[in-house]
mmCIF file of C-alpha atoms in Angstrom:
data_model
loop_
_atom_site.group_PDB
_atom_site.id
_atom_site.type_symbol
_atom_site.label_atom_id
_atom_site.label_comp_id
_atom_site.label_asym_id
_atom_site.label_seq_id
_atom_site.Cartn_x
_atom_site.Cartn_y
_atom_site.Cartn_z
ATOM 1 C CA MET J 20 49.617 87.431 142.503
ATOM 2 C CA SER J 21 46.156 88.054 141.037
ATOM 3 C CA HIS J 22 45.688 87.864 137.290
ATOM 4 C CA ALA J 23 44.060 90.748 135.461
ATOM 5 C CA LYS J 24 40.783 90.030 133.731
ATOM 6 C CA ARG J 25 40.926 89.926 129.956
ATOM 7 C CA ARG J 26 38.447 90.317 127.136
ATOM 8 C CA LEU J 27 38.358 90.798 123.397
ATOM 9 C CA ALA J 28 37.401 94.340 122.438
ATOM 10 C CA ALA J 29 37.431 96.819 119.593
ATOM 11 C CA ILE J 30 39.461 99.860 120.663
ATOM 12 C CA LEU J 31 39.054 103.271 119.056
ATOM 13 C CA CYS J 32 41.715 105.891 119.719
ATOM 14 C CA ALA J 33 41.119 109.495 118.606
ATOM 15 C CA ASP J 34 43.542 112.384 118.963
ATOM 16 C CA ALA J 35 43.321 116.055 118.011
ATOM 17 C CA VAL J 36 45.738 117.224 115.301
ATOM 18 C CA GLY J 37 48.011 120.151 116.151
ATOM 19 C CA TYR J 38 46.461 120.604 119.593
ATOM 20 C CA SER J 39 49.565 122.199 121.137
ATOM 21 C CA ARG J 40 49.763 124.767 118.340
ATOM 22 C CA LEU J 41 46.080 125.600 118.686
ATOM 23 C CA MET J 42 46.442 126.036 122.458
ATOM 24 C CA GLU J 43 49.427 128.312 121.999
ATOM 25 C CA GLU J 44 47.469 130.520 119.611
ATOM 26 C CA ASP J 45 44.150 130.591 121.464
ATOM 27 C CA GLU J 46 43.850 128.700 124.743
ATOM 28 C CA ASP J 47 40.265 129.631 125.618
ATOM 29 C CA GLY J 48 38.879 129.135 122.120
ATOM 30 C CA THR J 49 40.734 125.834 121.629
ATOM 31 C CA LEU J 50 39.521 124.465 124.954
ATOM 32 C CA ASP J 51 35.942 125.421 124.090
ATOM 33 C CA ARG J 52 36.193 123.661 120.717
ATOM 34 C CA LEU J 53 37.785 120.590 122.335
ATOM 35 C CA ARG J 54 34.916 120.378 124.817
ATOM 36 C CA ALA J 55 32.406 120.686 121.970
ATOM 37 C CA CYS J 56 34.176 117.953 120.003
ATOM 38 C CA ARG J 57 34.292 115.675 123.046
ATOM 39 C CA GLY J 58 30.589 116.239 123.624
ATOM 40 C CA ALA J 59 29.817 115.315 120.019
ATOM 41 C CA ILE J 60 32.081 112.262 120.201
ATOM 42 C CA GLY J 61 30.438 111.177 123.473
ATOM 43 C CA ASP J 62 26.956 111.337 121.932
ATOM 44 C CA LEU J 63 28.028 109.367 118.849
ATOM 45 C CA VAL J 64 29.818 106.757 120.968
ATOM 46 C CA ALA J 65 26.729 106.269 123.146
ATOM 47 C CA ALA J 66 24.564 105.886 120.029
ATOM 48 C CA ARG J 67 26.817 103.008 118.894
ATOM 49 C CA ASP J 68 26.891 101.323 122.334
ATOM 50 C CA GLY J 69 30.502 102.233 122.984
ATOM 51 C CA ARG J 70 32.157 103.204 126.254
ATOM 52 C CA ILE J 71 34.612 106.072 126.687
ATOM 53 C CA VAL J 72 37.460 104.632 128.744
ATOM 54 C CA ASN J 73 39.618 107.692 129.139
ATOM 55 C CA THR J 74 40.259 111.211 127.877
ATOM 56 C CA TRP J 75 43.951 112.024 128.222
ATOM 57 C CA GLY J 76 44.547 115.639 127.227
ATOM 58 C CA ASP J 77 43.273 115.859 123.660
ATOM 59 C CA ALA J 78 42.990 112.054 123.200
ATOM 60 C CA VAL J 79 39.933 109.835 123.584
ATOM 61 C CA ILE J 80 40.018 106.050 124.147
ATOM 62 C CA VAL J 81 36.773 104.174 123.440
ATOM 63 C CA GLU J 82 35.878 100.502 123.878
ATOM 64 C CA PHE J 83 33.284 98.652 121.785
ATOM 65 C CA ALA J 84 31.946 95.126 122.063
ATOM 66 C CA SER J 85 31.231 95.205 118.303
ATOM 67 C CA VAL J 86 34.009 95.986 115.838
ATOM 68 C CA VAL J 87 31.405 96.857 113.187
ATOM 69 C CA GLU J 88 29.896 99.497 115.474
ATOM 70 C CA ALA J 89 33.386 100.819 116.239
ATOM 71 C CA VAL J 90 34.087 101.495 112.560
ATOM 72 C CA ARG J 91 30.634 102.980 112.014
ATOM 73 C CA CYS J 92 31.153 105.253 114.989
ATOM 74 C CA ALA J 93 34.547 106.393 113.662
ATOM 75 C CA VAL J 94 32.956 107.379 110.353
ATOM 76 C CA ASP J 95 30.134 109.150 112.233
ATOM 77 C CA ILE J 96 32.697 111.103 114.259
ATOM 78 C CA GLN J 97 34.761 112.215 111.290
ATOM 79 C CA THR J 98 31.654 113.159 109.299
ATOM 80 C CA ASP J 99 30.228 115.195 112.184
ATOM 81 C CA LEU J 100 33.505 116.958 112.951
ATOM 82 C CA ALA J 101 34.039 117.792 109.276
ATOM 83 C CA ALA J 102 30.632 119.484 109.212
ATOM 84 C CA ARG J 103 31.524 121.475 112.339
ATOM 85 C CA ASN J 104 34.836 122.587 110.836
ATOM 86 C CA ALA J 105 33.212 123.714 107.605
ATOM 87 C CA GLY J 106 31.899 126.859 109.297
ATOM 88 C CA LEU J 107 35.199 127.800 110.941
ATOM 89 C CA PRO J 108 38.284 129.594 109.570
ATOM 90 C CA ALA J 109 41.135 127.263 108.651
ATOM 91 C CA ASP J 110 43.297 128.244 111.633
ATOM 92 C CA ALA J 111 40.504 127.488 114.102
ATOM 93 C CA ARG J 112 39.498 124.043 112.852
ATOM 94 C CA MET J 113 40.061 121.012 115.059
ATOM 95 C CA ALA J 114 40.587 117.750 113.191
ATOM 96 C CA PHE J 115 41.064 114.319 114.730
ATOM 97 C CA ARG J 116 42.981 111.233 113.673
ATOM 98 C CA ILE J 117 41.388 107.859 114.529
ATOM 99 C CA GLY J 118 42.882 104.371 114.847
ATOM 100 C CA ILE J 119 40.910 101.177 115.501
ATOM 101 C CA ASN J 120 42.192 97.776 116.573
ATOM 102 C CA LEU J 121 40.564 94.510 117.565
ATOM 103 C CA GLY J 122 42.511 92.679 120.234
ATOM 104 C CA ASP J 123 42.800 91.202 123.684
ATOM 105 C CA VAL J 124 42.879 93.771 126.497
ATOM 106 C CA MET J 125 43.523 93.623 130.222
ATOM 107 C CA VAL J 126 40.786 95.086 132.416
ATOM 108 C CA GLU J 127 41.332 96.844 135.730
ATOM 109 C CA GLY J 128 38.267 98.625 137.039
ATOM 110 C CA ASP J 129 37.080 100.949 134.295
ATOM 111 C CA ASP J 130 40.491 101.060 132.591
ATOM 112 C CA ILE J 131 41.894 98.794 129.879
ATOM 113 C CA TYR J 132 45.522 98.086 129.025
ATOM 114 C CA GLY J 133 47.681 95.967 126.752
ATOM 115 C CA ASP J 134 48.818 95.630 123.154
ATOM 116 C CA GLY J 135 45.233 95.878 121.914
ATOM 117 C CA VAL J 136 45.128 99.480 123.164
ATOM 118 C CA ASN J 137 48.705 100.330 122.170
ATOM 119 C CA ILE J 138 48.162 99.233 118.571
ATOM 120 C CA ALA J 139 45.038 101.421 118.279
ATOM 121 C CA ALA J 140 47.084 104.407 119.496
ATOM 122 C CA ARG J 141 49.851 103.714 116.947
ATOM 123 C CA LEU J 142 47.320 103.352 114.136
ATOM 124 C CA GLN J 143 45.858 106.720 115.104
ATOM 125 C CA GLN J 144 49.268 108.289 114.617
ATOM 126 C CA ALA J 145 49.431 106.816 111.099
ATOM 127 C CA ALA J 146 46.082 108.337 110.060
ATOM 128 C CA GLU J 147 45.777 111.598 108.176
ATOM 129 C CA PRO J 148 43.864 114.525 109.751
ATOM 130 C CA GLY J 149 40.195 113.618 109.571
ATOM 131 C CA GLY J 150 41.117 110.050 108.618
ATOM 132 C CA ILE J 151 40.707 106.536 110.002
ATOM 133 C CA VAL J 152 43.258 103.694 109.972
ATOM 134 C CA ILE J 153 42.288 100.150 111.033
ATOM 135 C CA SER J 154 44.277 96.995 111.694
ATOM 136 C CA GLY J 155 44.091 93.779 109.695
ATOM 137 C CA PRO J 156 41.867 91.991 112.268
ATOM 138 C CA VAL J 157 39.376 94.870 112.063
ATOM 139 C CA TYR J 158 39.380 94.764 108.261
ATOM 140 C CA ASP J 159 38.814 91.002 108.268
ATOM 141 C CA GLN J 160 35.682 91.458 110.361
ATOM 142 C CA VAL J 161 34.106 94.484 108.671
ATOM 143 C CA HIS J 162 35.038 94.682 104.982
ATOM 144 C CA ALA J 163 32.250 92.302 103.916
ATOM 145 C CA LYS J 164 29.690 93.778 106.318
ATOM 146 C CA LEU J 165 30.023 97.512 105.691
ATOM 147 C CA ALA J 166 29.365 99.411 102.466
ATOM 148 C CA MET J 167 32.627 101.322 102.745
ATOM 149 C CA GLY J 168 35.840 101.656 100.814
ATOM 150 C CA PHE J 169 39.127 100.388 102.269
ATOM 151 C CA ASP J 170 42.629 101.093 100.965
ATOM 152 C CA PRO J 171 45.472 98.742 102.000
ATOM 153 C CA LEU J 172 48.400 100.651 103.501
ATOM 154 C CA GLY J 173 50.667 97.639 103.848
ATOM 155 C CA VAL J 174 52.342 95.993 106.799
ATOM 156 C CA LYS J 175 53.745 98.503 109.276
ATOM 157 C CA ALA J 176 56.142 98.037 112.161
ATOM 158 C CA VAL J 177 54.677 99.063 115.507
ATOM 159 C CA LYS J 178 56.885 100.422 118.270
ATOM 160 C CA ASN J 179 57.513 97.934 121.107
ATOM 161 C CA LEU J 180 55.903 95.040 119.166
ATOM 162 C CA SER J 181 57.933 92.268 117.511
ATOM 163 C CA GLU J 182 55.282 91.540 114.877
ATOM 164 C CA PRO J 183 54.259 94.115 112.221
ATOM 165 C CA VAL J 184 50.603 95.093 111.792
ATOM 166 C CA GLU J 185 48.636 95.001 108.553
ATOM 167 C CA THR J 186 46.847 98.341 108.086
ATOM 168 C CA TYR J 187 44.011 99.788 106.007
ATOM 169 C CA ARG J 188 42.627 103.279 105.463
ATOM 170 C CA VAL J 189 38.862 103.792 105.647
ATOM 171 C CA ARG J 190 37.507 106.186 103.045
ATOM 172 C CA VAL J 191 35.545 108.883 104.847
ATOM 173 C CA GLY J 192 32.853 111.292 103.662
ATOM 174 C CA GLY J 193 32.398 111.650 99.924
ATOM 175 C CA ALA J 194 35.421 109.391 99.382
ATOM 176 C CA ASN J 195 33.870 106.601 101.431
ATOM 177 C CA ALA J 196 33.301 104.345 98.422
ATOM 178 C CA PRO J 197 35.361 102.124 96.124
ATOM 179 C CA ALA J 198 37.858 103.940 93.919
ATOM 180 C CA GLY J 199 36.374 105.585 90.852
ATOM 181 C CA VAL J 200 32.843 105.886 92.245
ATOM 182 C CA SER J 201 31.189 109.272 91.864
ATOM 183 C CA HIS J 202 30.771 110.998 95.239
ATOM 184 C CA GLY J 203 27.365 112.299 94.207
ATOM 185 C CA ARG J 204 25.766 108.837 94.236
ATOM 186 C CA ARG J 205 26.921 107.343 97.514
ATOM 187 C CA SER J 206 23.555 105.824 98.419
ATOM 188 C CA ARG J 207 23.527 103.705 95.242
ATOM 189 C CA GLU J 208 27.176 103.011 94.622
ATOM 190 C CA ASN J 209 28.837 102.967 98.050
ATOM 191 C CA ARG J 210 29.361 99.217 97.840
ATOM 192 C CA PRO J 211 32.544 97.114 98.301
ATOM 193 C CA ARG J 212 33.034 96.448 94.580
ATOM 194 C CA ARG J 213 34.775 98.254 91.730
ATOM 195 C CA ALA J 214 32.985 101.155 90.061
ATOM 196 C CA ARG J 215 31.194 100.504 86.772
ATOM 197 C CA ASP J 216 28.493 102.025 84.566
ATOM 198 C CA GLU J 217 25.238 100.946 86.251
ATOM 199 C CA ARG J 218 23.219 101.386 83.057
ATOM 200 C CA HIS J 219 24.670 98.203 81.549
ATOM 201 C CA VAL J 220 26.631 95.483 83.328
ATOM 202 C CA SER J 221 27.163 92.298 81.397
ATOM 203 C CA ALA J 222 27.239 88.822 82.904
ATOM 204 C CA GLU J 223 30.895 88.516 81.848
ATOM 205 C CA GLU J 224 31.807 91.677 83.805
ATOM 206 C CA MET J 225 30.030 90.398 86.909
ATOM 207 C CA ALA J 226 31.823 87.058 86.655
ATOM 208 C CA ASP J 227 35.190 88.766 86.224
ATOM 209 C CA ASP J 228 34.504 90.997 89.246
ATOM 210 C CA ALA J 229 33.562 88.017 91.417
ATOM 211 C CA ALA J 230 36.694 86.157 90.335
ATOM 212 C CA MET J 231 39.017 89.076 91.087
ATOM 213 C CA ARG J 232 37.946 89.589 94.705
ATOM 214 C CA PRO J 233 39.241 86.251 96.082
ATOM 215 C CA ALA J 234 42.354 86.627 93.920
ATOM 216 C CA GLY J 235 43.041 90.030 95.450
ATOM 217 C CA ARG J 236 42.571 88.664 98.970
ATOM 218 C CA GLY J 237 44.966 85.826 98.141
ATOM 219 C CA VAL J 238 47.660 88.234 96.953
ATOM 220 C CA ARG J 239 47.284 90.367 100.113
ATOM 221 C CA ALA J 240 47.471 87.291 102.342
ATOM 222 C CA LEU J 241 50.579 86.022 100.502
ATOM 223 C CA TRP J 242 52.294 89.415 100.746
ATOM 224 C CA SER J 243 51.416 89.642 104.441
ATOM 225 C CA TRP J 244 52.904 86.159 105.034
ATOM 226 C CA TYR J 245 56.064 87.118 103.111
ATOM 227 C CA GLY J 246 56.507 90.263 105.196
ATOM 228 C CA ARG J 247 56.353 88.268 108.447
ATOM 229 C CA GLN J 248 59.158 85.893 107.471
ATOM 230 C CA SER J 249 62.825 86.134 108.379
ATOM 231 C CA ALA J 250 65.382 87.596 105.995
ATOM 232 C CA ARG J 251 66.664 84.070 105.194
ATOM 233 C CA ILE J 252 63.250 82.803 104.108
ATOM 234 C CA ARG J 253 62.433 85.974 102.141
ATOM 235 C CA THR J 254 65.738 85.653 100.268
ATOM 236 C CA ALA J 255 65.114 81.978 99.483
ATOM 237 C CA VAL J 256 61.565 82.577 98.264
ATOM 238 C CA ALA J 257 62.671 85.554 96.145
ATOM 239 C CA GLY J 258 65.475 83.491 94.563
ATOM 240 C CA ILE J 259 63.198 80.576 93.692
ATOM 241 C CA GLY J 260 60.560 82.967 92.371
ATOM 242 C CA PHE J 261 63.117 84.742 90.179
ATOM 243 C CA PHE J 262 64.276 81.559 88.453
ATOM 244 C CA PHE J 263 60.708 80.288 88.092
ATOM 245 C CA MET J 264 59.600 83.521 86.396
ATOM 246 C CA LEU J 265 62.673 83.386 84.146
ATOM 247 C CA ASN J 266 61.753 79.805 83.210
ATOM 248 C CA LEU J 267 58.155 80.910 82.627
ATOM 249 C CA PHE J 268 59.150 83.656 80.212
ATOM 250 C CA THR J 269 61.529 81.377 78.284
ATOM 251 C CA GLY J 270 58.871 78.675 77.928
ATOM 252 C CA LEU J 271 57.642 75.891 80.208
ATOM 253 C CA ASP J 272 58.198 73.189 77.576
ATOM 254 C CA SER J 273 61.556 72.701 79.306
ATOM 255 C CA LEU J 274 61.620 72.960 83.116
ATOM 256 C CA TRP J 275 65.030 73.941 84.472
ATOM 257 C CA PHE J 276 64.356 76.526 87.212
ATOM 258 C CA TYR J 277 64.806 74.018 90.056
ATOM 259 C CA TRP J 278 68.498 73.405 89.233
ATOM 260 C CA PRO J 279 69.728 76.973 89.928
ATOM 261 C CA SER J 280 67.173 77.160 92.796
ATOM 262 C CA ILE J 281 68.752 74.258 94.733
ATOM 263 C CA PRO J 282 70.762 76.564 97.071
ATOM 264 C CA PHE J 283 67.576 78.475 97.873
ATOM 265 C CA PHE J 284 65.654 75.246 98.542
ATOM 266 C CA LEU J 285 68.425 74.245 100.938
ATOM 267 C CA MET J 286 68.049 77.622 102.694
ATOM 268 C CA LEU J 287 64.366 76.850 103.254
ATOM 269 C CA LEU J 288 65.051 73.359 104.585
ATOM 270 C CA SER J 289 67.978 74.225 106.839
ATOM 271 C CA PRO J 290 67.317 75.567 110.351
ATOM 272 C CA GLY J 291 68.157 79.251 110.515
ATOM 273 C CA ARG J 292 69.331 81.483 113.315
ATOM 274 C CA ASP J 293 67.464 84.563 112.176
ATOM 275 C CA ARG J 294 63.888 83.539 112.925
ATOM 276 C CA ARG J 295 61.658 86.232 114.295
ATOM 277 C CA ARG J 296 60.843 86.065 117.974
ATOM 278 C CA HIS J 297 57.212 85.409 118.895
#
């Protein structure tokens, strides 16, 4: 039996919102708008060195060698389509949801298959109309390279996958900047840092900002690890944490939290039967 070729790729999945309803109301007009949207998407994909793998009905699957270019292309698409919709009545607008994943894919001819593609499709379903949702591996690669805002959506279960997926929302259009930044000054303030008055930034504020970023990443990584554990381990960690915090609030001059935590320590050390399957 021959083995399918594999490669690492960034997969973008886009799907039209409410396509069936639009077709029911106006088949000819909806098909014309879908063709126009596909043409615009095709031009933007080509400009970012992507490759359209398939167009199933109202969906588009695109492969990129660069995950950075995949995210840039997604923002280009949503920005362009929003401008097109601005001149149409509300009931004639065609919005798309987009999901992006970075993963290993199987290659057969011009088609690609596997969990890398399936996750992108599931992320697309989680996006809002005109929105973009990316997976944790995508975020890890792009958040320090792109001047965009990203909102954590938490760890989500994905159908037919045993492991949950960490997800983030990309801020698009005027909202494509860190929270609190004025939309009228995107070119100056659309940076991955918290908003502040640019007329005066003290050295203490800059130091605090730099210190908070790694702390925030640490909290997200810890929460992601906690979410991947079995119920037994989560219970043990929560129990130990509860008694430690209680000890902390009553004063650390006397340490006693480990005595009531002994059963939870034993839960961590004992082999369990409820480990997640890998």
